[in-house]
Short mmCIF file of N, CA and C in Angstrom, two decimals:
data_model
loop_
_atom_site.label_atom_id
_atom_site.label_comp_id
_atom_site.label_asym_id
_atom_site.label_seq_id
_atom_site.Cartn_x
_atom_site.Cartn_y
_atom_site.Cartn_z
N MET A 17 -43.06 72.41 32.54
CA MET A 17 -43.92 71.72 33.47
C MET A 17 -44.42 72.74 34.51
N ILE A 18 -45.65 72.56 34.90
CA ILE A 18 -46.21 73.48 35.90
C ILE A 18 -46.36 72.65 37.19
N GLY A 19 -45.51 72.75 38.15
CA GLY A 19 -45.50 71.97 39.39
C GLY A 19 -46.34 72.43 40.49
N MET A 20 -46.57 73.72 40.57
CA MET A 20 -47.40 74.29 41.62
C MET A 20 -47.97 75.65 41.24
N LEU A 21 -49.17 75.91 41.67
CA LEU A 21 -49.85 77.22 41.41
C LEU A 21 -50.34 77.78 42.73
N ARG A 22 -50.28 79.07 42.88
CA ARG A 22 -50.83 79.76 44.01
C ARG A 22 -51.62 80.88 43.51
N GLY A 23 -52.90 80.94 43.87
CA GLY A 23 -53.74 82.06 43.41
C GLY A 23 -55.14 82.03 44.02
N ARG A 24 -56.05 82.78 43.29
CA ARG A 24 -57.37 82.98 43.80
C ARG A 24 -58.32 82.15 42.92
N VAL A 25 -59.23 81.51 43.55
CA VAL A 25 -60.24 80.74 42.86
C VAL A 25 -61.29 81.72 42.29
N GLU A 26 -61.36 81.89 40.98
CA GLU A 26 -62.28 82.78 40.34
C GLU A 26 -63.64 82.17 40.13
N HIS A 27 -63.60 80.94 39.69
CA HIS A 27 -64.85 80.17 39.41
C HIS A 27 -64.61 78.73 39.69
N LEU A 28 -65.65 77.98 40.02
CA LEU A 28 -65.53 76.52 40.13
C LEU A 28 -66.85 75.91 39.68
N ASN A 29 -66.66 74.71 39.18
CA ASN A 29 -67.84 73.87 38.86
C ASN A 29 -67.66 72.48 39.46
N ASP A 30 -68.29 71.46 38.98
CA ASP A 30 -68.23 70.19 39.66
C ASP A 30 -66.83 69.60 39.80
N THR A 31 -65.99 69.64 38.83
CA THR A 31 -64.68 69.07 38.92
C THR A 31 -63.45 69.96 38.50
N THR A 32 -63.75 71.20 38.15
CA THR A 32 -62.64 72.05 37.79
C THR A 32 -62.79 73.46 38.47
N ILE A 33 -61.72 74.13 38.52
CA ILE A 33 -61.67 75.46 38.98
C ILE A 33 -60.98 76.37 37.99
N LEU A 34 -61.26 77.69 38.05
CA LEU A 34 -60.42 78.69 37.27
C LEU A 34 -59.61 79.35 38.35
N LEU A 35 -58.33 79.21 38.32
CA LEU A 35 -57.40 79.70 39.30
C LEU A 35 -56.58 80.91 38.70
N ILE A 36 -56.83 82.10 39.25
CA ILE A 36 -56.10 83.28 38.76
C ILE A 36 -54.82 83.51 39.49
N THR A 37 -53.70 83.46 38.76
CA THR A 37 -52.43 83.70 39.42
C THR A 37 -51.64 84.51 38.39
N GLY A 38 -51.07 85.68 38.84
CA GLY A 38 -50.28 86.55 38.02
C GLY A 38 -51.03 87.06 36.84
N GLY A 39 -52.31 87.28 36.97
CA GLY A 39 -53.12 87.77 35.86
C GLY A 39 -53.49 86.71 34.77
N ILE A 40 -53.15 85.40 35.05
CA ILE A 40 -53.45 84.36 34.10
C ILE A 40 -54.41 83.45 34.74
N GLY A 41 -55.43 83.03 33.98
CA GLY A 41 -56.42 82.05 34.50
C GLY A 41 -56.04 80.67 34.07
N PHE A 42 -55.86 79.78 35.02
CA PHE A 42 -55.56 78.34 34.74
C PHE A 42 -56.87 77.53 35.09
N GLU A 43 -57.30 76.75 34.12
CA GLU A 43 -58.37 75.84 34.42
C GLU A 43 -57.72 74.49 34.90
N VAL A 44 -58.08 74.13 36.13
CA VAL A 44 -57.43 73.05 36.80
C VAL A 44 -58.48 72.02 37.23
N SER A 45 -58.33 70.73 36.87
CA SER A 45 -59.20 69.73 37.34
C SER A 45 -58.79 69.39 38.81
N VAL A 46 -59.71 69.39 39.68
CA VAL A 46 -59.49 69.17 41.07
C VAL A 46 -60.36 68.09 41.74
N GLY A 47 -61.13 67.45 40.99
CA GLY A 47 -62.04 66.43 41.50
C GLY A 47 -63.28 67.04 41.99
N ARG A 48 -63.98 66.24 42.73
CA ARG A 48 -65.39 66.61 43.21
C ARG A 48 -65.47 67.48 44.35
N HIS A 49 -64.53 67.34 45.31
CA HIS A 49 -64.55 68.05 46.61
C HIS A 49 -63.56 69.21 46.59
N PHE A 50 -64.10 70.42 46.68
CA PHE A 50 -63.14 71.52 46.72
C PHE A 50 -63.62 72.72 47.45
N THR A 51 -63.17 73.82 47.25
CA THR A 51 -63.29 75.04 48.00
C THR A 51 -64.44 75.97 47.43
N GLN A 52 -64.34 77.28 47.76
CA GLN A 52 -65.33 78.18 47.31
C GLN A 52 -64.62 79.24 46.45
N SER A 53 -65.34 79.91 45.57
CA SER A 53 -64.87 81.02 44.77
C SER A 53 -64.36 82.09 45.68
N GLY A 54 -63.26 82.74 45.35
CA GLY A 54 -62.75 83.85 46.10
C GLY A 54 -61.62 83.42 47.06
N ASP A 55 -61.45 82.07 47.32
CA ASP A 55 -60.45 81.63 48.24
C ASP A 55 -59.08 81.69 47.63
N ASP A 56 -58.05 82.00 48.33
CA ASP A 56 -56.63 81.94 47.95
C ASP A 56 -56.12 80.54 48.30
N ILE A 57 -55.63 79.90 47.34
CA ILE A 57 -55.16 78.48 47.53
C ILE A 57 -53.73 78.18 46.94
N THR A 58 -53.18 77.16 47.36
CA THR A 58 -51.89 76.67 46.64
C THR A 58 -52.25 75.21 46.22
N LEU A 59 -51.87 74.88 45.00
CA LEU A 59 -52.10 73.55 44.46
C LEU A 59 -50.84 73.01 43.96
N PHE A 60 -50.57 71.73 44.19
CA PHE A 60 -49.53 70.98 43.58
C PHE A 60 -50.14 70.45 42.29
N THR A 61 -49.49 70.58 41.20
CA THR A 61 -50.13 70.35 39.86
C THR A 61 -49.36 69.30 39.08
N HIS A 62 -50.10 68.71 38.11
CA HIS A 62 -49.49 67.75 37.20
C HIS A 62 -50.16 68.06 35.86
N LEU A 63 -49.35 68.29 34.79
CA LEU A 63 -49.84 68.57 33.49
C LEU A 63 -49.73 67.32 32.58
N ILE A 64 -50.90 66.97 31.98
CA ILE A 64 -50.94 65.92 31.02
C ILE A 64 -51.13 66.48 29.67
N HIS A 65 -50.15 66.22 28.78
CA HIS A 65 -50.26 66.75 27.39
C HIS A 65 -50.69 65.55 26.43
N ARG A 66 -51.82 65.77 25.86
CA ARG A 66 -52.27 64.76 24.90
C ARG A 66 -52.34 65.39 23.51
N GLU A 67 -52.52 64.56 22.55
CA GLU A 67 -52.60 65.02 21.12
C GLU A 67 -53.65 66.15 20.93
N ASP A 68 -54.79 65.91 21.63
CA ASP A 68 -55.86 66.90 21.38
C ASP A 68 -56.17 67.85 22.52
N ALA A 69 -55.44 67.74 23.65
CA ALA A 69 -55.66 68.62 24.75
C ALA A 69 -54.56 68.60 25.77
N MET A 70 -54.45 69.68 26.56
CA MET A 70 -53.57 69.74 27.67
C MET A 70 -54.39 69.89 28.93
N MET A 71 -54.20 68.99 29.86
CA MET A 71 -54.98 68.98 31.09
C MET A 71 -54.17 69.17 32.30
N LEU A 72 -54.56 70.14 33.15
CA LEU A 72 -53.81 70.45 34.36
C LEU A 72 -54.69 69.89 35.56
N PHE A 73 -54.01 69.05 36.37
CA PHE A 73 -54.67 68.47 37.56
C PHE A 73 -54.07 69.08 38.79
N GLY A 74 -54.89 69.47 39.78
CA GLY A 74 -54.38 70.13 40.95
C GLY A 74 -54.75 69.35 42.23
N PHE A 75 -53.84 69.42 43.29
CA PHE A 75 -54.01 68.64 44.49
C PHE A 75 -53.58 69.52 45.68
N ALA A 76 -54.36 69.37 46.75
CA ALA A 76 -54.04 70.23 47.97
C ALA A 76 -52.78 69.84 48.65
N THR A 77 -52.34 68.58 48.53
CA THR A 77 -51.14 68.17 49.17
C THR A 77 -50.17 67.40 48.09
N LYS A 78 -48.94 67.42 48.48
CA LYS A 78 -47.98 66.63 47.55
C LYS A 78 -48.22 65.14 47.61
N GLU A 79 -48.72 64.65 48.77
CA GLU A 79 -49.07 63.16 48.92
C GLU A 79 -50.16 62.77 48.02
N ARG A 80 -51.18 63.64 47.84
CA ARG A 80 -52.28 63.33 46.95
C ARG A 80 -51.70 63.36 45.49
N LYS A 81 -50.87 64.29 45.14
CA LYS A 81 -50.31 64.37 43.79
C LYS A 81 -49.44 63.11 43.54
N ASP A 82 -48.65 62.70 44.45
CA ASP A 82 -47.83 61.46 44.33
C ASP A 82 -48.72 60.24 44.15
N MET A 83 -49.80 60.17 44.95
CA MET A 83 -50.71 59.01 44.80
C MET A 83 -51.34 59.05 43.45
N PHE A 84 -51.72 60.17 42.90
CA PHE A 84 -52.28 60.33 41.59
C PHE A 84 -51.35 59.80 40.55
N LEU A 85 -50.06 60.19 40.60
CA LEU A 85 -49.08 59.76 39.70
C LEU A 85 -48.84 58.23 39.77
N LEU A 86 -48.90 57.64 40.98
CA LEU A 86 -48.77 56.24 41.25
C LEU A 86 -49.94 55.52 40.50
N LEU A 87 -51.15 56.08 40.72
CA LEU A 87 -52.30 55.44 40.08
C LEU A 87 -52.26 55.53 38.56
N LEU A 88 -51.77 56.63 38.01
CA LEU A 88 -51.61 56.65 36.56
C LEU A 88 -50.64 55.72 35.94
N SER A 89 -49.69 55.26 36.77
CA SER A 89 -48.64 54.27 36.36
C SER A 89 -49.24 52.86 36.17
N ALA A 90 -50.41 52.66 36.70
CA ALA A 90 -51.06 51.36 36.57
C ALA A 90 -51.80 51.28 35.26
N GLN A 91 -51.66 50.11 34.62
CA GLN A 91 -52.29 49.87 33.35
C GLN A 91 -53.86 50.01 33.47
N GLY A 92 -54.52 50.69 32.58
CA GLY A 92 -55.91 50.84 32.52
C GLY A 92 -56.53 51.94 33.45
N ILE A 93 -55.61 52.65 34.12
CA ILE A 93 -56.09 53.73 35.06
C ILE A 93 -55.74 55.12 34.34
N GLY A 94 -56.71 55.82 33.93
CA GLY A 94 -56.52 57.15 33.36
C GLY A 94 -56.73 58.22 34.45
N PRO A 95 -56.62 59.49 33.98
CA PRO A 95 -56.73 60.61 34.91
C PRO A 95 -58.10 60.70 35.56
N LYS A 96 -59.14 60.42 34.83
CA LYS A 96 -60.53 60.51 35.39
C LYS A 96 -60.69 59.55 36.56
N ILE A 97 -60.42 58.27 36.36
CA ILE A 97 -60.64 57.34 37.48
C ILE A 97 -59.60 57.63 38.56
N ALA A 98 -58.39 58.06 38.22
CA ALA A 98 -57.43 58.35 39.33
C ALA A 98 -57.96 59.48 40.14
N MET A 99 -58.51 60.45 39.53
CA MET A 99 -59.10 61.62 40.33
C MET A 99 -60.28 61.14 41.22
N GLU A 100 -61.04 60.16 40.70
CA GLU A 100 -62.18 59.63 41.49
C GLU A 100 -61.62 58.91 42.73
N ILE A 101 -60.54 58.16 42.52
CA ILE A 101 -59.97 57.38 43.59
C ILE A 101 -59.38 58.45 44.66
N ILE A 102 -58.61 59.43 44.16
CA ILE A 102 -58.07 60.42 45.09
C ILE A 102 -59.19 61.20 45.85
N GLY A 103 -60.27 61.39 45.16
CA GLY A 103 -61.38 62.09 45.76
C GLY A 103 -62.18 61.26 46.82
N THR A 104 -62.02 59.96 46.70
CA THR A 104 -62.81 59.02 47.53
C THR A 104 -61.95 58.63 48.79
N PHE A 105 -60.69 58.49 48.61
CA PHE A 105 -59.84 57.98 49.71
C PHE A 105 -58.65 58.99 49.95
N THR A 106 -58.15 59.08 51.18
CA THR A 106 -57.00 59.85 51.48
C THR A 106 -55.85 58.91 51.04
N PRO A 107 -54.61 59.50 50.86
CA PRO A 107 -53.44 58.65 50.52
C PRO A 107 -53.20 57.57 51.53
N ALA A 108 -53.41 57.84 52.82
CA ALA A 108 -53.23 56.75 53.87
C ALA A 108 -54.23 55.67 53.69
N GLU A 109 -55.49 56.01 53.46
CA GLU A 109 -56.53 55.06 53.26
C GLU A 109 -56.24 54.14 52.07
N LEU A 110 -55.76 54.81 50.96
CA LEU A 110 -55.49 54.08 49.75
C LEU A 110 -54.28 53.07 50.02
N VAL A 111 -53.29 53.50 50.72
CA VAL A 111 -52.20 52.67 51.08
C VAL A 111 -52.72 51.49 51.81
N GLU A 112 -53.60 51.71 52.81
CA GLU A 112 -54.09 50.67 53.66
C GLU A 112 -54.91 49.66 52.80
N ILE A 113 -55.70 50.15 51.80
CA ILE A 113 -56.54 49.32 50.87
C ILE A 113 -55.60 48.45 50.07
N LEU A 114 -54.52 49.04 49.60
CA LEU A 114 -53.59 48.24 48.73
C LEU A 114 -52.89 47.21 49.51
N PHE A 115 -52.47 47.53 50.77
CA PHE A 115 -51.74 46.57 51.61
C PHE A 115 -52.67 45.51 52.02
N ALA A 116 -53.98 45.81 52.38
CA ALA A 116 -54.95 44.84 52.74
C ALA A 116 -55.59 44.12 51.60
N GLN A 117 -55.35 44.57 50.37
CA GLN A 117 -55.89 43.95 49.10
C GLN A 117 -57.42 43.94 49.29
N ASP A 118 -57.97 45.09 49.65
CA ASP A 118 -59.32 45.30 49.98
C ASP A 118 -60.12 45.67 48.67
N VAL A 119 -60.40 44.72 47.87
CA VAL A 119 -61.06 44.84 46.55
C VAL A 119 -62.45 45.54 46.73
N LYS A 120 -63.18 45.09 47.72
CA LYS A 120 -64.51 45.52 47.99
C LYS A 120 -64.55 47.06 48.20
N ARG A 121 -63.67 47.48 49.06
CA ARG A 121 -63.61 48.96 49.36
C ARG A 121 -63.27 49.79 48.08
N LEU A 122 -62.31 49.22 47.29
CA LEU A 122 -61.86 49.90 46.14
C LEU A 122 -62.98 50.02 45.08
N THR A 123 -63.85 49.00 45.05
CA THR A 123 -64.95 49.05 44.06
C THR A 123 -66.00 50.05 44.45
N SER A 124 -65.93 50.70 45.59
CA SER A 124 -66.91 51.73 45.93
C SER A 124 -66.62 53.01 45.16
N VAL A 125 -65.54 53.06 44.48
CA VAL A 125 -65.18 54.28 43.60
C VAL A 125 -65.99 54.16 42.30
N PRO A 126 -66.69 55.24 41.96
CA PRO A 126 -67.41 55.23 40.67
C PRO A 126 -66.49 54.85 39.48
N GLY A 127 -66.95 53.90 38.68
CA GLY A 127 -66.11 53.55 37.54
C GLY A 127 -65.14 52.41 37.80
N MET A 128 -65.02 51.93 38.98
CA MET A 128 -64.08 50.95 39.39
C MET A 128 -64.76 49.61 39.54
N GLY A 129 -64.62 48.67 38.64
CA GLY A 129 -65.23 47.38 38.72
C GLY A 129 -64.25 46.42 39.51
N MET A 130 -64.72 45.23 39.69
CA MET A 130 -63.99 44.18 40.45
C MET A 130 -62.72 43.87 39.76
N LYS A 131 -62.71 43.55 38.51
CA LYS A 131 -61.59 43.18 37.74
C LYS A 131 -60.52 44.33 37.76
N LYS A 132 -60.95 45.52 37.48
CA LYS A 132 -60.05 46.62 37.48
C LYS A 132 -59.37 46.85 38.89
N ALA A 133 -60.21 46.68 39.92
CA ALA A 133 -59.77 46.88 41.27
C ALA A 133 -58.71 45.76 41.59
N GLU A 134 -58.93 44.57 41.23
CA GLU A 134 -57.99 43.46 41.45
C GLU A 134 -56.67 43.72 40.74
N LYS A 135 -56.78 44.18 39.48
CA LYS A 135 -55.65 44.43 38.69
C LYS A 135 -54.83 45.61 39.29
N LEU A 136 -55.51 46.64 39.74
CA LEU A 136 -54.82 47.80 40.30
C LEU A 136 -54.06 47.41 41.63
N ILE A 137 -54.71 46.57 42.42
CA ILE A 137 -54.06 46.18 43.70
C ILE A 137 -52.84 45.27 43.39
N PHE A 138 -52.99 44.37 42.42
CA PHE A 138 -51.88 43.57 41.98
C PHE A 138 -50.68 44.36 41.55
N GLU A 139 -50.97 45.35 40.66
CA GLU A 139 -49.89 46.18 40.12
C GLU A 139 -49.22 47.09 41.10
N LEU A 140 -49.98 47.66 42.07
CA LEU A 140 -49.44 48.65 42.95
C LEU A 140 -49.00 48.33 44.26
N LYS A 141 -49.43 47.12 44.74
CA LYS A 141 -49.16 46.69 46.11
C LYS A 141 -47.63 46.60 46.42
N ASP A 142 -46.79 46.23 45.43
CA ASP A 142 -45.35 46.15 45.62
C ASP A 142 -44.71 47.46 45.49
N ARG A 143 -45.24 48.30 44.59
CA ARG A 143 -44.70 49.64 44.37
C ARG A 143 -44.99 50.55 45.50
N ILE A 144 -46.05 50.33 46.18
CA ILE A 144 -46.51 51.22 47.29
C ILE A 144 -45.49 51.02 48.46
N GLN A 145 -44.97 49.84 48.63
CA GLN A 145 -43.98 49.54 49.74
C GLN A 145 -42.69 50.31 49.52
N LYS A 146 -42.43 50.65 48.25
CA LYS A 146 -41.10 51.36 47.95
C LYS A 146 -41.26 52.84 48.13
N MET A 147 -42.50 53.35 48.22
CA MET A 147 -42.74 54.75 48.37
C MET A 147 -42.54 55.13 49.84
N GLU A 148 -42.41 56.45 50.09
CA GLU A 148 -42.44 56.91 51.49
C GLU A 148 -43.94 56.98 51.85
N LEU A 149 -44.32 56.24 52.87
CA LEU A 149 -45.72 56.15 53.24
C LEU A 149 -46.04 57.29 54.24
N SER A 150 -47.19 57.84 54.09
CA SER A 150 -47.60 58.98 54.94
C SER A 150 -49.05 58.64 55.50
N PRO A 151 -49.18 58.54 56.78
CA PRO A 151 -50.45 58.22 57.29
C PRO A 151 -51.43 59.35 57.19
N GLY A 152 -51.07 60.55 56.73
CA GLY A 152 -51.96 61.65 56.55
C GLY A 152 -51.62 62.85 57.35
N ALA A 153 -52.49 63.87 57.20
CA ALA A 153 -52.35 65.12 58.00
C ALA A 153 -52.39 64.89 59.48
N GLY A 154 -51.60 65.62 60.21
CA GLY A 154 -51.64 65.51 61.67
C GLY A 154 -50.80 64.41 62.26
N THR A 155 -49.98 63.75 61.44
CA THR A 155 -49.21 62.71 61.92
C THR A 155 -47.80 63.01 61.57
N ALA A 156 -46.91 62.05 61.82
CA ALA A 156 -45.46 62.25 61.58
C ALA A 156 -45.16 62.42 60.08
N THR A 157 -43.96 62.87 59.73
CA THR A 157 -43.69 63.07 58.35
C THR A 157 -43.57 61.76 57.62
N GLY A 158 -43.70 61.79 56.27
CA GLY A 158 -43.76 60.63 55.43
C GLY A 158 -42.69 59.64 55.62
N GLY A 159 -41.40 60.03 55.61
CA GLY A 159 -40.28 59.22 55.75
C GLY A 159 -40.31 58.45 57.14
N THR A 160 -40.53 59.23 58.23
CA THR A 160 -40.63 58.69 59.55
C THR A 160 -41.72 57.69 59.67
N ALA A 161 -42.94 58.05 59.17
CA ALA A 161 -44.09 57.13 59.30
C ALA A 161 -43.84 55.94 58.41
N GLY A 162 -43.25 56.08 57.25
CA GLY A 162 -42.98 54.97 56.40
C GLY A 162 -41.98 53.93 57.02
N ASP A 163 -41.03 54.54 57.62
CA ASP A 163 -39.99 53.69 58.39
C ASP A 163 -40.71 52.96 59.54
N ALA A 164 -41.58 53.66 60.30
CA ALA A 164 -42.23 53.00 61.39
C ALA A 164 -43.14 51.86 60.93
N VAL A 165 -43.86 52.11 59.87
CA VAL A 165 -44.76 51.10 59.32
C VAL A 165 -44.00 49.91 58.88
N LYS A 166 -42.87 50.16 58.18
CA LYS A 166 -42.03 49.03 57.73
C LYS A 166 -41.51 48.20 58.88
N ALA A 167 -41.06 48.94 59.93
CA ALA A 167 -40.59 48.24 61.18
C ALA A 167 -41.68 47.41 61.81
N LEU A 168 -42.84 47.93 61.86
CA LEU A 168 -43.97 47.11 62.50
C LEU A 168 -44.31 45.94 61.71
N ILE A 169 -44.22 46.08 60.43
CA ILE A 169 -44.47 44.85 59.45
C ILE A 169 -43.43 43.83 59.74
N VAL A 170 -42.18 44.21 59.86
CA VAL A 170 -41.05 43.32 60.11
C VAL A 170 -41.29 42.58 61.42
N LEU A 171 -41.91 43.28 62.40
CA LEU A 171 -42.15 42.71 63.68
C LEU A 171 -43.38 41.75 63.72
N GLY A 172 -44.01 41.62 62.48
CA GLY A 172 -45.08 40.59 62.40
C GLY A 172 -46.50 41.19 62.33
N PHE A 173 -46.63 42.45 62.37
CA PHE A 173 -48.00 43.09 62.28
C PHE A 173 -48.42 43.21 60.77
N SER A 174 -49.65 43.12 60.53
CA SER A 174 -50.16 43.25 59.18
C SER A 174 -50.02 44.67 58.72
N PRO A 175 -49.86 44.92 57.45
CA PRO A 175 -49.72 46.29 56.96
C PRO A 175 -50.93 47.16 57.36
N SER A 176 -52.10 46.70 57.37
CA SER A 176 -53.22 47.54 57.76
C SER A 176 -53.20 47.88 59.24
N GLU A 177 -52.73 46.88 60.09
CA GLU A 177 -52.60 47.24 61.54
C GLU A 177 -51.50 48.24 61.71
N ALA A 178 -50.41 48.03 61.00
CA ALA A 178 -49.28 49.04 61.19
C ALA A 178 -49.69 50.40 60.75
N MET A 179 -50.36 50.55 59.59
CA MET A 179 -50.78 51.86 59.11
C MET A 179 -51.75 52.52 60.02
N ALA A 180 -52.72 51.75 60.60
CA ALA A 180 -53.67 52.24 61.53
C ALA A 180 -53.05 52.73 62.73
N ALA A 181 -52.10 52.04 63.31
CA ALA A 181 -51.42 52.39 64.59
C ALA A 181 -50.58 53.66 64.36
N VAL A 182 -49.84 53.69 63.30
CA VAL A 182 -49.01 54.85 63.00
C VAL A 182 -49.85 56.09 62.72
N GLY A 183 -50.95 55.87 62.09
CA GLY A 183 -51.84 57.00 61.77
C GLY A 183 -52.50 57.62 63.00
N LYS A 184 -52.51 56.91 64.10
CA LYS A 184 -53.13 57.43 65.28
C LYS A 184 -52.11 58.15 66.17
N ALA A 185 -50.82 58.15 65.85
CA ALA A 185 -49.79 58.71 66.64
C ALA A 185 -49.79 60.23 66.55
N PRO A 186 -49.39 60.94 67.64
CA PRO A 186 -49.34 62.39 67.51
C PRO A 186 -48.35 62.92 66.56
N SER A 187 -48.44 64.09 66.03
CA SER A 187 -47.54 64.56 65.00
C SER A 187 -46.14 64.98 65.68
N GLY A 188 -45.06 64.94 64.90
CA GLY A 188 -43.81 65.37 65.22
C GLY A 188 -42.93 64.31 65.97
N LEU A 189 -43.37 63.08 66.10
CA LEU A 189 -42.63 62.02 66.71
C LEU A 189 -41.44 61.54 65.80
N GLN A 190 -40.31 61.25 66.40
CA GLN A 190 -39.30 60.64 65.61
C GLN A 190 -39.61 59.12 65.41
N THR A 191 -38.91 58.46 64.52
CA THR A 191 -39.22 57.06 64.18
C THR A 191 -39.36 56.16 65.39
N GLU A 192 -38.33 56.18 66.29
CA GLU A 192 -38.34 55.32 67.50
C GLU A 192 -39.48 55.57 68.40
N ALA A 193 -39.86 56.82 68.67
CA ALA A 193 -40.98 57.24 69.50
C ALA A 193 -42.34 56.78 68.79
N LEU A 194 -42.28 56.91 67.46
CA LEU A 194 -43.46 56.59 66.79
C LEU A 194 -43.70 55.05 66.78
N ILE A 195 -42.65 54.27 66.67
CA ILE A 195 -42.85 52.83 66.76
C ILE A 195 -43.32 52.41 68.14
N LYS A 196 -42.68 53.02 69.23
CA LYS A 196 -43.05 52.72 70.63
C LYS A 196 -44.55 53.16 70.84
N HIS A 197 -44.93 54.25 70.38
CA HIS A 197 -46.36 54.65 70.53
C HIS A 197 -47.30 53.64 69.79
N ALA A 198 -46.94 53.26 68.61
CA ALA A 198 -47.74 52.36 67.79
C ALA A 198 -47.83 50.99 68.52
N LEU A 199 -46.66 50.48 69.02
CA LEU A 199 -46.66 49.22 69.78
C LEU A 199 -47.58 49.20 71.00
N GLN A 200 -47.61 50.37 71.71
CA GLN A 200 -48.46 50.54 72.80
C GLN A 200 -49.96 50.41 72.39
N LEU A 201 -50.28 51.06 71.29
CA LEU A 201 -51.63 51.00 70.77
C LEU A 201 -51.97 49.48 70.39
N LEU A 202 -51.03 48.89 69.75
CA LEU A 202 -51.28 47.50 69.24
C LEU A 202 -51.35 46.54 70.35
N ALA A 203 -50.64 46.76 71.49
CA ALA A 203 -50.69 45.88 72.63
C ALA A 203 -52.01 45.92 73.34
N LYS A 204 -52.76 47.02 73.23
CA LYS A 204 -54.06 47.20 73.83
C LYS A 204 -55.16 46.34 73.19
N LYS A 205 -54.88 45.88 71.94
CA LYS A 205 -55.90 45.12 71.18
C LYS A 205 -56.07 43.75 71.76
#
């Protein structure tokens, strides 16, 4: 298994890059939005081995990789649509969409119809609660943020309100301080 690659981007096209590391060129699917040729990068990777091909998928953060794997676990979601979803939403936005059961927003992803979006939300909404939730870059760490979101939900706030409030907190806060900060934000509404 290839879990991470660090190297120089030799070439890129719409959805893949050629990453040179240790004299070996790896073709990695990275989605639509990426970097420039010549940049040194680190990617968290996932290898899918099929009968007719081996495909390597790369992600800038571990959270994006984890979300990709979660999406693949849903029936009817393959790597292509999972990469489209990851390219459209941050992990925090996707968690919020799943908690809020926002079918309309999910159907904005190319290739995602109404029925597929409803099925995806139904399959993943319970599983997402068991994961460590991370509101994204610049905020508290995943476990701390996840604990804060869960505590706010227990206090009666909706999952989307809890995620939004925790996502606005400054980075580095411990769970108690994060909950306090989020409660102050929610009280202003």
